[in-house]
Amino acid sequence: MGNDLRPARRRLTRRQRLRRVVAVLAAVALAAAAAGVVIYLRTRPEVRRPGEALDDVTAKLSRDLPPDAPAPRFTDVTAAAGLDGFVTFTGARSSQLPEDMGAGLAWGDYDNDGDDDLFLVAAGGALTLPRSQWAPSELYENRGDGTFLKVAGFPEIRVAGMAASWGDYDGDGWLDLVVTGYRSLLLFHNREGALERDERFVAPDGYWAGAAWGDFDNDLDLDLYVCGYVQYVEDAGDRRSLSQQYGAAVPYTLNPASFEPERNLLFENDGTGAFTEVALLYGVQNPQGRSLSALWHDFDDDGRLDLYVANDISDNALFLNRGDTFEDAGLQAWVADYRGAMGLAAGDWNRDGDDDLFITHWLAQENALYDSRLADLRRAAPAGASVRLSFTDQAVPLGLGQIALQFVGWGTEFADFDSDGWLDLVVANGSTLEDDRQPRGLKPQPAMLLWNRRGEYFHDLAPLAEVFAAPHVGRGLAVADYDGDGDLDVAVYHLYEGVKLLRNDMEQGRWLAVRLRDARRGPGEGAVLVATLDDGVELRRSVGGASYLSQSSRTVHFGLGTTERVARLEVRWLGGGPQVFADLAAGAVWELTEGDPEPRRISARVTAPALANLDERQRLMEFWSTQRGAMDAMKVDGDVVRAAELFRRALALNPEHEDSRYYLANCLAELGRPDEALAELDRLRRANPLSHRGHKQWGVLRALTATSRAELDAAEAALERAHEVNKEETGSLLALGEIALLKGEDELADQRFEWACRTNPRAAGGFFLRGYLAWKRGDDGAAADLLRAARQALGEDWKPAGAVAEGDVARRMHTEPSPLARFWERWDGQPEPADAFRELDAYLGTGSAGVPAAPGKTRTPPFRPPRGFRE
């Protein structure tokens, strides 16, 4: 039994052993390749193109999507809205970090007309190009009809831009603007709709990224936090060097680890709009951060704004506001996220009564959803006991983790896109790794549209929506209800391309929107709103946000599902007491003012898809209902903003209706938007060349705002056409006489005034201005007689109008029927010509009060413009 009966092992030769090793390696490689193909086929995004059958896509997704998942209907309206001309970047990139980080966009109502306008930050262009060849950043005004108009008067900005943020830093009721970028940090002051550079604001040189407004010291003015990224050094030699970034070889100049971090800045507002940089003093400089985004948010519900900072390749920071300083609580709160972080969003996704934090990350790092435990800990703690703020990352069990492994996430936002009462998520993706093209670009990636199914799981609907599934190099993202139809739309920034405006056409539940007005901070920045529905469900929303280099609308949107009203809405004003409003109807925008117990209903609008689906009878009924509402808003309520919105809506239903267009122009004029008013009247004149009121009103508005002889001539031509259309109406004659007077053509002016008075004995303005001309000729007796005639024409019950400042163009256009009407309307009945005409004479700038002109001669020069005119 001692013999070994096993067969003897044959020794292999060296060649045979080598062949075996090669065979094994080949088998392993083949298996890995096969596994890779399987993984790719299972995870690659599906793109549905127009006309393509949905069977295969739906069959694949149906294994994961619940039957109640909504259809993600979004429409690319970029071109139709007039935003397709914006360019984000010019030239061929030269593989440098400031070229690839991208930029963002900001929604804000800069002109106070009730809708959100859009500021688009250009990333500039290749750093090897002259600055003059970089793409400029641009401001687009929302016209209220689904279209945008580039604001021609906005200062030219050609910078390697990054972020933009609106905030009313001087408390005058008009949103100001900050713009950041590589070696640029600019502040623009809003002077009643006109933005100009604030030269008082002096910023240090640096590479500035995210910017966030917030009143951290609760002194009723907005302070400004600015993220510093890296201390970038431009060196042509570095572009040829390679470095490692998360295991991938990249050019040295594209790796943020190649450069020292830049410190962050905190500008404290002194209440006058002047700032002092105090980041080091308050301990929020974050000098090792390489920061990209910052979010002011009251995470611990103590009435003070805390600060969360997203850092690239270093721990994120949570600075809790302790009143006189900040405490770095990121580690103890479990949110010192160590991954490469870009985008931030805060919101109560699970409706448990506290705000949670979503963070987008770099490739292969997953995104994070840090769920706040604050409400749960407080409910479990003994009454009056304090609890420590902490979070847990719930991204993986909620479907937000593994799905993001192959993406680089940037802009993001919580938004209830289907108005079912649960906050969804949207994420813009785009790689930072170069492709193989020449010149080298970056790899595009699809976005994600993550539907929140009742707080149980987030399902990505993007593969069913081509506008999200088509790959781009995404960066900034922000949401707003730009068209006022009650649902939230999305604007996405695509680096090296432009922007995309995606209109939300999803099937909607009921909704309610809120605009806040607080004492000094504009649209309620930092406030918390809690809406209680009839069934006791509480929906929590906040005014604020960060995304990535972007800013969403400050109008707060509540999706209500099937609920028709909000039974109770509590507003917790930042640094102030709570205020409760009751029984707010759905389907409307409500304006709530701090300290005012009465909510103000702005509008109840018809959705854009609904307009398209109305039959002829429904459209007619809807038109007249909207038109009556607009007239009531204008004449009964004096709400010109709402009236303008409703007149635009009426024109969407019936573009040919002259009354809607005429009164819309009048509303725009009163709102101080003369160019738009003139454009609407031009449309009216083209549609009906015999519209007397169209020609007359255009001429009057043009004369009231004229700054040159050419514009005054154009006004005269329009008024002459109005007189041709209706020779019996004397208002055109009177205005024509005033224009002649403005141009120094005294004889023609006197002739026109005489015709107006002869045709209409009640033409008080004609008598008054004829009296002025008589007084200028040295005929005091005739001037006194004409003043008496003017007083008689005004009637027994006449009272002088209140004073209107010379620069108040909006008020003038609303109240004055002709260019010089304010002078005779404000006349107090003084019979002495020298007193009656002193103000008019000073305005015309003749410098000859009481000195007669030569008989039969006009003043010299023939056109002596009043103040405000230019040649």
Tab-separated table of N, CA and C in Angstrom, residues 77-87 140 497-499:
chain	number	residue	atom	x	y	z
A	77	VAL	N	-37.774	75.075	-26.579
A	77	VAL	CA	-38.340	76.306	-27.142
A	77	VAL	C	-37.272	77.393	-27.251
A	78	THR	N	-36.011	76.986	-27.271
A	78	THR	CA	-34.923	77.966	-27.273
A	78	THR	C	-35.049	78.954	-28.423
A	79	ALA	N	-35.228	78.419	-29.636
A	79	ALA	CA	-35.310	79.289	-30.808
A	79	ALA	C	-36.572	80.136	-30.777
A	80	ALA	N	-37.697	79.507	-30.458
A	80	ALA	CA	-38.962	80.246	-30.429
A	80	ALA	C	-38.941	81.349	-29.385
A	81	ALA	N	-38.199	81.147	-28.309
A	81	ALA	CA	-38.130	82.152	-27.246
A	81	ALA	C	-37.114	83.250	-27.543
A	82	GLY	N	-36.301	83.076	-28.580
A	82	GLY	CA	-35.327	84.101	-28.944
A	82	GLY	C	-34.005	83.999	-28.215
A	83	LEU	N	-33.675	82.801	-27.694
A	83	LEU	CA	-32.434	82.611	-26.951
A	83	LEU	C	-31.386	81.827	-27.732
A	84	ASP	N	-31.682	81.482	-28.979
A	84	ASP	CA	-30.766	80.630	-29.735
A	84	ASP	C	-29.542	81.379	-30.244
A	85	GLY	N	-29.518	82.698	-30.130
A	85	GLY	CA	-28.371	83.462	-30.602
A	85	GLY	C	-27.247	83.579	-29.587
A	86	PHE	N	-27.485	83.110	-28.361
A	86	PHE	CA	-26.459	83.259	-27.336
A	86	PHE	C	-25.346	82.229	-27.535
A	87	VAL	N	-24.111	82.684	-27.445
A	87	VAL	CA	-22.936	81.833	-27.616
A	87	VAL	C	-22.191	81.785	-26.287
A	140	TYR	N	-31.316	89.023	-20.990
A	140	TYR	CA	-32.509	88.878	-21.825
A	140	TYR	C	-33.753	89.198	-21.001
A	497	GLU	N	-21.577	75.548	-26.736
A	497	GLU	CA	-22.770	75.585	-27.605
A	497	GLU	C	-23.591	76.837	-27.319
A	498	GLY	N	-24.452	76.745	-26.348
A	498	GLY	CA	-25.357	77.828	-25.994
A	498	GLY	C	-26.198	77.370	-24.823
A	499	VAL	N	-27.398	77.890	-24.708
A	499	VAL	CA	-28.312	77.455	-23.664
A	499	VAL	C	-29.500	76.753	-24.318
